[in-house]
mmCIF file of N, CA and C in Angstrom:
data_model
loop_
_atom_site.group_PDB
_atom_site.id
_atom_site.type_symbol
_atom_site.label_atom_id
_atom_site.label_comp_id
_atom_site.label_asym_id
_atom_site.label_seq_id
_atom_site.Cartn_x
_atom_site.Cartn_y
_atom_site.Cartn_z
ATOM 1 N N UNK A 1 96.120 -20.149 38.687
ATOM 2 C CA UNK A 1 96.922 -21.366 38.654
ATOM 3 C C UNK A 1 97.869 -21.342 39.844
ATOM 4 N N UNK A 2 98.139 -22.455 40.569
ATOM 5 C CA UNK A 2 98.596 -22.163 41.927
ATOM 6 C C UNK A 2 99.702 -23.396 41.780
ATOM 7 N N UNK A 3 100.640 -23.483 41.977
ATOM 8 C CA UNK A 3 102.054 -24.620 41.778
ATOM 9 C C UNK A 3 103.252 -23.727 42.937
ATOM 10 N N UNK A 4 103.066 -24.765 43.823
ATOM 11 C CA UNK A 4 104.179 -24.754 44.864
ATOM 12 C C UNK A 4 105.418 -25.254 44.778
ATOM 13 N N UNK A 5 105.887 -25.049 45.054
ATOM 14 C CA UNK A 5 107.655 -25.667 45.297
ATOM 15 C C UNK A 5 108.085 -25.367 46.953
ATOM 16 N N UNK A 6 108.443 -26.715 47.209
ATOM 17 C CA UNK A 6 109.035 -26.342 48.935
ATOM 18 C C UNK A 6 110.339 -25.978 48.524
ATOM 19 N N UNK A 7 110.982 -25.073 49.704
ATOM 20 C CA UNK A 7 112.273 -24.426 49.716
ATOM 21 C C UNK A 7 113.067 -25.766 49.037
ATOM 22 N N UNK A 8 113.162 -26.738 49.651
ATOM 23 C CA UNK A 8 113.991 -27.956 49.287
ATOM 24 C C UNK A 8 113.664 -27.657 47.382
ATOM 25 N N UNK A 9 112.548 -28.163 47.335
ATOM 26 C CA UNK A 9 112.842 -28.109 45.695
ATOM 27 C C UNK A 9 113.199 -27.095 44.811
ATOM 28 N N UNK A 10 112.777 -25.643 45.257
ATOM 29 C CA UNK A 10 113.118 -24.513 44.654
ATOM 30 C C UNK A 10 114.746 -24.366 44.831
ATOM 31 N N UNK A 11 115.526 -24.170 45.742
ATOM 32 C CA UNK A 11 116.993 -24.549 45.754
ATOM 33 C C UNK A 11 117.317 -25.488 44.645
ATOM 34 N N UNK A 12 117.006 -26.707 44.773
ATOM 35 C CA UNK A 12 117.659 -27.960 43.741
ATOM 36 C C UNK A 12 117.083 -27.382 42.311
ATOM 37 N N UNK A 13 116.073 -26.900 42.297
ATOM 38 C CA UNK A 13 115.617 -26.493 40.821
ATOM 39 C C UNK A 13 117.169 -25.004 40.384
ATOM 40 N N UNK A 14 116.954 -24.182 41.278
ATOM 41 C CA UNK A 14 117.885 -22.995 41.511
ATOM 42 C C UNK A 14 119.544 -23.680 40.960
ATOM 43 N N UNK A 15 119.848 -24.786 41.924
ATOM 44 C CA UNK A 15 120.746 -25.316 41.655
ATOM 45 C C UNK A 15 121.028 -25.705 40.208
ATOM 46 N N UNK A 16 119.874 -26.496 39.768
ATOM 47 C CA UNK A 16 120.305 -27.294 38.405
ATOM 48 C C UNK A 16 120.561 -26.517 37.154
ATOM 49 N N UNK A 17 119.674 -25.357 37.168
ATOM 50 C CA UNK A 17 119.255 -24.422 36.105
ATOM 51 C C UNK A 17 120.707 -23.614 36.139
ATOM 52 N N UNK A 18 121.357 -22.948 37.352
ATOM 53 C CA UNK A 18 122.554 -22.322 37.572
ATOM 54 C C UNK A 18 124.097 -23.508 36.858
ATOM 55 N N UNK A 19 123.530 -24.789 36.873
ATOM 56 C CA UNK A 19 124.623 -25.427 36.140
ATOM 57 C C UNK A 19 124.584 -26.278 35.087
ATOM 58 N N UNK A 20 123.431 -26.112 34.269
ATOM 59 C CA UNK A 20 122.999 -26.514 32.729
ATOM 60 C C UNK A 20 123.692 -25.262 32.020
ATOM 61 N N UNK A 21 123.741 -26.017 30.697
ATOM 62 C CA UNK A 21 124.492 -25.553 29.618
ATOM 63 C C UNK A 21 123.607 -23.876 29.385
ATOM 64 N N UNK A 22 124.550 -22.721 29.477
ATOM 65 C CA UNK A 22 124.423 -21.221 29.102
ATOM 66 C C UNK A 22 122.890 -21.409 27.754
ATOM 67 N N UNK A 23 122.085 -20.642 27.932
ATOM 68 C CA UNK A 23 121.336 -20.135 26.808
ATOM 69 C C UNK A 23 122.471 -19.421 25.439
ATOM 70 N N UNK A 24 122.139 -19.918 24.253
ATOM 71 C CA UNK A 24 122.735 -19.009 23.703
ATOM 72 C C UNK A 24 122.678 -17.215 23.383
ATOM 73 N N UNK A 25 121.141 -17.067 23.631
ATOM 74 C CA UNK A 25 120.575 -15.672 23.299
ATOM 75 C C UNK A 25 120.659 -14.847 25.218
ATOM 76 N N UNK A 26 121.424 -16.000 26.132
ATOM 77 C CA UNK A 26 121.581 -15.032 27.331
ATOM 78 C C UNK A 26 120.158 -15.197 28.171
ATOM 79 N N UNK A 27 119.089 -15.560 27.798
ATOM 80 C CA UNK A 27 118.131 -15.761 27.932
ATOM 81 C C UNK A 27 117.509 -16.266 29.162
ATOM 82 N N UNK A 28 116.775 -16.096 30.199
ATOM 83 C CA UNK A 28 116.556 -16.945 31.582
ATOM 84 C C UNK A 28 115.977 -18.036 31.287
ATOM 85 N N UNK A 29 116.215 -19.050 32.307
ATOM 86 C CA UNK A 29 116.305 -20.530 31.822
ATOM 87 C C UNK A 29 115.111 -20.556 32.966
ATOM 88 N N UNK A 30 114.292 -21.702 32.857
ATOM 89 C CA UNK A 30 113.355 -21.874 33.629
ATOM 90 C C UNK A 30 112.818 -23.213 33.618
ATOM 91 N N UNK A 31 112.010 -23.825 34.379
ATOM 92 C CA UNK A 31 111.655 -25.465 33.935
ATOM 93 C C UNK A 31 110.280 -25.409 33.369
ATOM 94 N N UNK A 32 109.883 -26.062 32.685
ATOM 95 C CA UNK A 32 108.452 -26.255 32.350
ATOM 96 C C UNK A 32 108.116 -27.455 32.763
ATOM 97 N N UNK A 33 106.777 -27.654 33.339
ATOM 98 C CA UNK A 33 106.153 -28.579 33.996
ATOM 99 C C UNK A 33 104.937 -28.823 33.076
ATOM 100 N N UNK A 34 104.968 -30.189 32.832
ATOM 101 C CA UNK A 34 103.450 -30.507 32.485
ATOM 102 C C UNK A 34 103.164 -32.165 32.467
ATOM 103 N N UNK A 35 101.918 -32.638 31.894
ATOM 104 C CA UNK A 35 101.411 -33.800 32.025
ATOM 105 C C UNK A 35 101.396 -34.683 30.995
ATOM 106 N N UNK A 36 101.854 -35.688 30.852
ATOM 107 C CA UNK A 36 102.317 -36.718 29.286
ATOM 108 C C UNK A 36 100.988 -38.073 29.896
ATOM 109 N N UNK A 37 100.784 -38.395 28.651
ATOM 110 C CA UNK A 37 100.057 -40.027 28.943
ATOM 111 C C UNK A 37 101.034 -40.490 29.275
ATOM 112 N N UNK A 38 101.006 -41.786 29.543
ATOM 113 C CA UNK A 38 101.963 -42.711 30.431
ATOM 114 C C UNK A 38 102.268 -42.925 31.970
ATOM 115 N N UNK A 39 103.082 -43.698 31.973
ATOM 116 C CA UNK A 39 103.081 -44.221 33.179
ATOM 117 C C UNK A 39 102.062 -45.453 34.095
ATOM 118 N N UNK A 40 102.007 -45.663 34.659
ATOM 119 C CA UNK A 40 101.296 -47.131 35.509
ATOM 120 C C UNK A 40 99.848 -46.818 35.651
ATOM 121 N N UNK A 41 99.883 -45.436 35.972
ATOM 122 C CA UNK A 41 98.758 -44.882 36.483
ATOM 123 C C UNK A 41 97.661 -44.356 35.397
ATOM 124 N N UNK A 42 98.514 -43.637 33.941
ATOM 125 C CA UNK A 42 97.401 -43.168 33.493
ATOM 126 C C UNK A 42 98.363 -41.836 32.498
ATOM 127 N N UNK A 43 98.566 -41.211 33.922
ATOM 128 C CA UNK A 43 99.501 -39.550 33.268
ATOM 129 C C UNK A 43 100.387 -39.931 34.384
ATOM 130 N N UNK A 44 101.668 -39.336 33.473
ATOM 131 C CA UNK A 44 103.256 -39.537 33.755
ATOM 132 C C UNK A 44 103.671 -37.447 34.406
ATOM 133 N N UNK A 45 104.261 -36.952 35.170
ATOM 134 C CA UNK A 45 104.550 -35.553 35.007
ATOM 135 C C UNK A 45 106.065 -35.930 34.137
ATOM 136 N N UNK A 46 106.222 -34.225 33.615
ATOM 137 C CA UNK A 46 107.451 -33.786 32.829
ATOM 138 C C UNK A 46 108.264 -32.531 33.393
ATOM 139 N N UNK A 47 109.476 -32.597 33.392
ATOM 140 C CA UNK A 47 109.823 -31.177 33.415
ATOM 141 C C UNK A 47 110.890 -31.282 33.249
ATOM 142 N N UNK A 48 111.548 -30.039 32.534
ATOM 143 C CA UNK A 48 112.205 -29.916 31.097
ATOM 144 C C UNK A 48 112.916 -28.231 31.394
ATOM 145 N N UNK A 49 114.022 -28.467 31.395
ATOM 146 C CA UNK A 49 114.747 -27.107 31.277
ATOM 147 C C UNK A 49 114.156 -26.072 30.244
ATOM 148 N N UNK A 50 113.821 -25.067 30.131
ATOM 149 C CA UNK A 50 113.606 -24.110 28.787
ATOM 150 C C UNK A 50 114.105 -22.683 28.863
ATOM 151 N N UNK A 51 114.202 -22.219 28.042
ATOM 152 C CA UNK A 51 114.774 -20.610 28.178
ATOM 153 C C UNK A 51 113.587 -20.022 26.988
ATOM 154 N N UNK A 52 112.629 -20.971 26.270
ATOM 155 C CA UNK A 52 111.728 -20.732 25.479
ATOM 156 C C UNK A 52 110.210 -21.261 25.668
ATOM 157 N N UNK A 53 109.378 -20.545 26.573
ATOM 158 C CA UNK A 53 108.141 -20.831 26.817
ATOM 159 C C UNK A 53 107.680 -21.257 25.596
ATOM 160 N N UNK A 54 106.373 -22.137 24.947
ATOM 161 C CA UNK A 54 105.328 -22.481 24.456
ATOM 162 C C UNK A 54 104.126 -21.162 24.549
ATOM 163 N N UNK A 55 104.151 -20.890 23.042
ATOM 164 C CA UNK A 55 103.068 -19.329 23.240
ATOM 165 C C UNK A 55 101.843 -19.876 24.520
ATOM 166 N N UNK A 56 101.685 -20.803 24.849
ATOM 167 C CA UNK A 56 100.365 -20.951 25.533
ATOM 168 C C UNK A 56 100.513 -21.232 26.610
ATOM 169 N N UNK A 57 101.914 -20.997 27.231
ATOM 170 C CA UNK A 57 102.319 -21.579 28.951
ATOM 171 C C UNK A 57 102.268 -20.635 29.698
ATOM 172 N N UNK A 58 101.637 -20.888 31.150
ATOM 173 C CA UNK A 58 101.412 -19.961 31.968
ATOM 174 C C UNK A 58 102.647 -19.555 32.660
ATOM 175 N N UNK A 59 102.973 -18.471 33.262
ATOM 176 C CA UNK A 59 104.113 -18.574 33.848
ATOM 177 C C UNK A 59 104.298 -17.871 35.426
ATOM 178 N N UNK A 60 104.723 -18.852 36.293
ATOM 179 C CA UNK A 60 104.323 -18.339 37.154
ATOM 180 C C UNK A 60 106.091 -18.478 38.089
ATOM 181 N N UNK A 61 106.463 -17.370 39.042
ATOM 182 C CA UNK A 61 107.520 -17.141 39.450
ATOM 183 C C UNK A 61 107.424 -18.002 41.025
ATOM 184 N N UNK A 62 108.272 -18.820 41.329
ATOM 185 C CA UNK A 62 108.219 -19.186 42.520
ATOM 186 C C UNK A 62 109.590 -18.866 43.423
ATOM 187 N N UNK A 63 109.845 -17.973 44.184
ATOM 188 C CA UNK A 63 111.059 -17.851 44.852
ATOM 189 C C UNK A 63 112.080 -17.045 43.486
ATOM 190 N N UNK A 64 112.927 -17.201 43.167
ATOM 191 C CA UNK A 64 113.972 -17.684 42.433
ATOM 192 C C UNK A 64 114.234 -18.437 40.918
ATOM 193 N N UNK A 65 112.578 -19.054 41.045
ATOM 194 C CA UNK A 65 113.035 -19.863 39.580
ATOM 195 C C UNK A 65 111.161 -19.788 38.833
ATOM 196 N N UNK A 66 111.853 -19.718 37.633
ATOM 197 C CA UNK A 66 110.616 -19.256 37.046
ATOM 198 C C UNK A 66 109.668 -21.013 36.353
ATOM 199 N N UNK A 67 108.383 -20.786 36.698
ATOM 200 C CA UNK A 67 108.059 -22.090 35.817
ATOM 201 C C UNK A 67 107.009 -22.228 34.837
ATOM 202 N N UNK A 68 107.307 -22.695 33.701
ATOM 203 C CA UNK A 68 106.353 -22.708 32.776
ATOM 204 C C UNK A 68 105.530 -24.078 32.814
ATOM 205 N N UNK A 69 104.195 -23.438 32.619
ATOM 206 C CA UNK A 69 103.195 -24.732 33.064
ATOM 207 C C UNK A 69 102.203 -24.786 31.533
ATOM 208 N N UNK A 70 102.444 -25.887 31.157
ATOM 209 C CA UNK A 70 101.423 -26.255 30.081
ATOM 210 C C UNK A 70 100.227 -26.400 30.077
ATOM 211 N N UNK A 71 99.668 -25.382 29.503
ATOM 212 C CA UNK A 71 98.564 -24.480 29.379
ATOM 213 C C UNK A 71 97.158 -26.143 29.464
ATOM 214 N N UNK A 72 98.039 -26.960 28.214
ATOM 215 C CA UNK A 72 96.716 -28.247 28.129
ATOM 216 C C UNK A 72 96.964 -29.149 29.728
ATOM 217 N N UNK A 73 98.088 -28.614 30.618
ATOM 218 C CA UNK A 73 98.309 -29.424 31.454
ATOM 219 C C UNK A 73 97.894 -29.056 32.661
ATOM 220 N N UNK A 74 97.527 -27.593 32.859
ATOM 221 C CA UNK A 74 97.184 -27.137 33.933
ATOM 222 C C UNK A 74 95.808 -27.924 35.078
ATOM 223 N N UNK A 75 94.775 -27.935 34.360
ATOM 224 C CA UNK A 75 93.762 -28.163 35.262
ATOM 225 C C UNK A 75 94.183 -29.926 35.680
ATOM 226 N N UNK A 76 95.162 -30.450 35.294
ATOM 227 C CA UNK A 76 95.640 -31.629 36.354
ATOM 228 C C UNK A 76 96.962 -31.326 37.499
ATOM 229 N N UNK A 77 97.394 -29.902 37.359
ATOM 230 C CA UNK A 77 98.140 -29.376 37.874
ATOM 231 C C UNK A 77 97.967 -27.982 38.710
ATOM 232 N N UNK A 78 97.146 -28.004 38.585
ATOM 233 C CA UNK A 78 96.106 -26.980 39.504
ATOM 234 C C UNK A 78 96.697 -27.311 40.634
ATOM 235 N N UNK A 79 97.041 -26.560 41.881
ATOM 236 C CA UNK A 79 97.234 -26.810 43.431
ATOM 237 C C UNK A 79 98.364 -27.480 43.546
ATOM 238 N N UNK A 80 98.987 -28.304 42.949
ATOM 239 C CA UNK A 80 100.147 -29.193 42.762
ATOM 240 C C UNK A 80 101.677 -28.723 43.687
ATOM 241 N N UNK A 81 101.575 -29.456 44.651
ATOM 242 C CA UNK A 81 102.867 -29.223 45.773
ATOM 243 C C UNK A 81 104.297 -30.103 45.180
ATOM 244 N N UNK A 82 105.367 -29.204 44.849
ATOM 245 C CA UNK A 82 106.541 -30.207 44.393
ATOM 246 C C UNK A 82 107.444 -29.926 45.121
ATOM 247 N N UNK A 83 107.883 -31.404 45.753
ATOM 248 C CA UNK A 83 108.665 -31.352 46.911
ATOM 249 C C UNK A 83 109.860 -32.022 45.995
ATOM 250 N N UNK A 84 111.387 -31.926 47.016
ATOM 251 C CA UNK A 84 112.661 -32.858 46.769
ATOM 252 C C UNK A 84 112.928 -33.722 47.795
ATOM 253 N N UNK A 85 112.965 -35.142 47.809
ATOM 254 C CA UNK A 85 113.096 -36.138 49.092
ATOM 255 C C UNK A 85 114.258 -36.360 48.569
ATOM 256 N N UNK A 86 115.305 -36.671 49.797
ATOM 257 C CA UNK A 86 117.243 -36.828 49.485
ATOM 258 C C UNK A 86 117.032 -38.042 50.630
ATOM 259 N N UNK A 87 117.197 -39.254 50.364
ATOM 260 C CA UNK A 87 117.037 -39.974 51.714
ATOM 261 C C UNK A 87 117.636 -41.317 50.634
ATOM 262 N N UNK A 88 118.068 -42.192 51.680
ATOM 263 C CA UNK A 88 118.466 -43.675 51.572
ATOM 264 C C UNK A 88 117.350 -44.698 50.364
ATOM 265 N N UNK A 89 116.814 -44.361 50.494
ATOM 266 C CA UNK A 89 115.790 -45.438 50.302
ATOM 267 C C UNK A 89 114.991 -44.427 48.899
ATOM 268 N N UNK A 90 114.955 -43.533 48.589
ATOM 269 C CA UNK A 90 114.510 -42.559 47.685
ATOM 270 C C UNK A 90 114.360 -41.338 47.627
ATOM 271 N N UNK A 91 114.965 -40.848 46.171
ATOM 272 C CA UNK A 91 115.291 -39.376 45.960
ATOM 273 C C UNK A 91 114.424 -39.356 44.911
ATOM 274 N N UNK A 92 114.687 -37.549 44.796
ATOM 275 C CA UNK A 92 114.045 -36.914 43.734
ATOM 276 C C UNK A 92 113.173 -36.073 44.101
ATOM 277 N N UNK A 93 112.159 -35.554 42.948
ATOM 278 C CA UNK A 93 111.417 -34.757 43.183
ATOM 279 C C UNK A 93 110.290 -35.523 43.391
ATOM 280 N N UNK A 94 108.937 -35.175 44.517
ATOM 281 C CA UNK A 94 107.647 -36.003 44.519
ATOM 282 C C UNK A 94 106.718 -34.843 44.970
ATOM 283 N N UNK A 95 105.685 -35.290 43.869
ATOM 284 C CA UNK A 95 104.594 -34.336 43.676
ATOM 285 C C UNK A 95 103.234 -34.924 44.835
ATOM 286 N N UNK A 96 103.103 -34.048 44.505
ATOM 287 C CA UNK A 96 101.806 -33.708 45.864
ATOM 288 C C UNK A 96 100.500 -33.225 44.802
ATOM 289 N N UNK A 97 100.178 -33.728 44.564
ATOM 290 C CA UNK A 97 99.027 -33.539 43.719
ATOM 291 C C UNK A 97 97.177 -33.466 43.904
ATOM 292 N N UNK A 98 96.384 -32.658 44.534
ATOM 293 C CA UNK A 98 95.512 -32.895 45.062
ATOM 294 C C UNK A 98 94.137 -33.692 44.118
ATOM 295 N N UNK A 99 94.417 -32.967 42.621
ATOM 296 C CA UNK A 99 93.420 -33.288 41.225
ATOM 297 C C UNK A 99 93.744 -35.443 41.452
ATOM 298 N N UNK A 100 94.941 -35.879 41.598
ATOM 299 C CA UNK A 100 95.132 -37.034 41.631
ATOM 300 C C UNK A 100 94.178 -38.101 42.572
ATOM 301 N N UNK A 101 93.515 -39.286 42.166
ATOM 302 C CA UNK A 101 92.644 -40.128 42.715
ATOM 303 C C UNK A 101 93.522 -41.403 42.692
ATOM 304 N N UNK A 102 94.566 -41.554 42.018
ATOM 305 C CA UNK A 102 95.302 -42.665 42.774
ATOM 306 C C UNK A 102 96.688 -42.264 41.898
ATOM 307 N N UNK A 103 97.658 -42.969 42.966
ATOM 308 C CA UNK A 103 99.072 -42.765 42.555
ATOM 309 C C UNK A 103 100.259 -44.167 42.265
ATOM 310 N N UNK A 104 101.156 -44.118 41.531
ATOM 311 C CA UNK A 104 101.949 -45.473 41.440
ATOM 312 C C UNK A 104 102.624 -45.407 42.184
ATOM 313 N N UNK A 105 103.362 -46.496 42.696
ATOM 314 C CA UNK A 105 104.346 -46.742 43.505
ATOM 315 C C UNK A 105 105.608 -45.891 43.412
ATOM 316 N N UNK A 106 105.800 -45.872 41.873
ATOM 317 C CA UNK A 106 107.073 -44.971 41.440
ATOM 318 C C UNK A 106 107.059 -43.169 41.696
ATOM 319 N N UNK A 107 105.529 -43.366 42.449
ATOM 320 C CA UNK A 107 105.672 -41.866 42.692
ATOM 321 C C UNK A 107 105.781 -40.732 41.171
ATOM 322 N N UNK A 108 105.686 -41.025 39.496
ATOM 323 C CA UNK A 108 105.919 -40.196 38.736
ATOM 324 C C UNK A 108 104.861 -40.583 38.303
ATOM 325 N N UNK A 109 103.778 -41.173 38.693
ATOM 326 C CA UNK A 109 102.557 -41.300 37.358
ATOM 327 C C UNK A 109 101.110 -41.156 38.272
ATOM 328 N N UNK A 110 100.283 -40.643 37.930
ATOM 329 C CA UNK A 110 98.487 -40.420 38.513
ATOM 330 C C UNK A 110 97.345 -40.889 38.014
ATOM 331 N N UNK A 111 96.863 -40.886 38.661
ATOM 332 C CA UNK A 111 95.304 -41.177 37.767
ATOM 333 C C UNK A 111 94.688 -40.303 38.122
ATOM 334 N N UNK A 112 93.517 -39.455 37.292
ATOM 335 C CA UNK A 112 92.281 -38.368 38.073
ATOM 336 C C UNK A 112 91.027 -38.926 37.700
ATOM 337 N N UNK A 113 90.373 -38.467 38.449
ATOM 338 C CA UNK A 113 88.608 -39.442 38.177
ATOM 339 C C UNK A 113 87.891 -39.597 36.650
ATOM 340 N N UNK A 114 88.120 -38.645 36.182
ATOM 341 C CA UNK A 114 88.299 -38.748 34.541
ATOM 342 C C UNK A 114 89.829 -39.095 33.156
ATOM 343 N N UNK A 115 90.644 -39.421 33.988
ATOM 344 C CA UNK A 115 91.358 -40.422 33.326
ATOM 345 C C UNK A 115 91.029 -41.525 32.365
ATOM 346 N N UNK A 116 91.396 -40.966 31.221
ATOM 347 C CA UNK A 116 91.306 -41.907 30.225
ATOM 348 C C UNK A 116 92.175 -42.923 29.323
ATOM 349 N N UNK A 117 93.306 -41.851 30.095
ATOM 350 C CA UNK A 117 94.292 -42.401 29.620
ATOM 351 C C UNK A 117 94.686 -44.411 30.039
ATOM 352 N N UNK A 118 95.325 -44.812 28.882
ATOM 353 C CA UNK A 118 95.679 -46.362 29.246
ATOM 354 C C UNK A 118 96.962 -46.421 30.308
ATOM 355 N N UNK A 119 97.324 -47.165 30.956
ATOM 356 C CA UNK A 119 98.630 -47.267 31.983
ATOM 357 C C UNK A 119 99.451 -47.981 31.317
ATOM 358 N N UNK A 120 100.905 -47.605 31.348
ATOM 359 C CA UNK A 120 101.690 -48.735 31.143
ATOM 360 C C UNK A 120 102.664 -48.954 32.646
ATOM 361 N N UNK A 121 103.640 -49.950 32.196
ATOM 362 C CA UNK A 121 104.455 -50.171 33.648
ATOM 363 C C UNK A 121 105.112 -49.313 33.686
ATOM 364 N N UNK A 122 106.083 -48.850 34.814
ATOM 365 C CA UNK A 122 106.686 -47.867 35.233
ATOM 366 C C UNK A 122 107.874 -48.376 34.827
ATOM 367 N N UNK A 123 108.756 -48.025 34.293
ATOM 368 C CA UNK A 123 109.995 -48.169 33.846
ATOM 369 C C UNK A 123 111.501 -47.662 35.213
#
């Protein structure tokens, strides 16, 4: 399973996790990444602070910050480049997704050639 993070996003991930609310058990905090129906396209991505993997998430260390990848979510997340754009006109995080055959405007939702999923609008 291969999931990139450019320096830009691994910092801001580094960043956010260093100033979310303490684990209570002390525990390392990490993001989990995975794939929801929804969105314009088909599948929406997720990612979600955790200090508690899902028995079935892969986990893979990038730099500094650890990420849990959903095990049913992987093979649309296979190769998957996650960048942070800081600019005038649009921020955030934007995925680079190679499994993806078309993308929404909003940049958070995909389609892959076997997409079955229904689209809704991008909110």
């Amino acid at each position: 399973m291969t999931v990139t993070l450019t320096e830009k996003a691994e910092f801001c991930l580094r960043a956010f996790l260093a100033g979310s609310a303490p684990d209570a058990n002390g525990a390392t905090k990490g993001i989990r990444i995975s794939v929801k129906d929804g969105g314009c396209s088909g599948y929406e991505y997720a990612m979600d602070v955790t200090s508690q993997p899902k028995p079935d998430d892969l986990v893979i260390q990038q730099g500094k910050v650890i990420l849990y990848v959903d095990a049913k979510s992987a093979p649309l997340l296979e190769g998957i480049v996650i960048d942070f754009i800081d600019g005038v006109m649009e921020g955030g995080f934007k995925f680079i997704n190679p499994n993806a055959t078309e993308t929404c405007g909003c940049g958070k939702s995909f389609k892959t050639g076997d997409c079955s999923s229904a689209g809704v609008p991008c909110s």
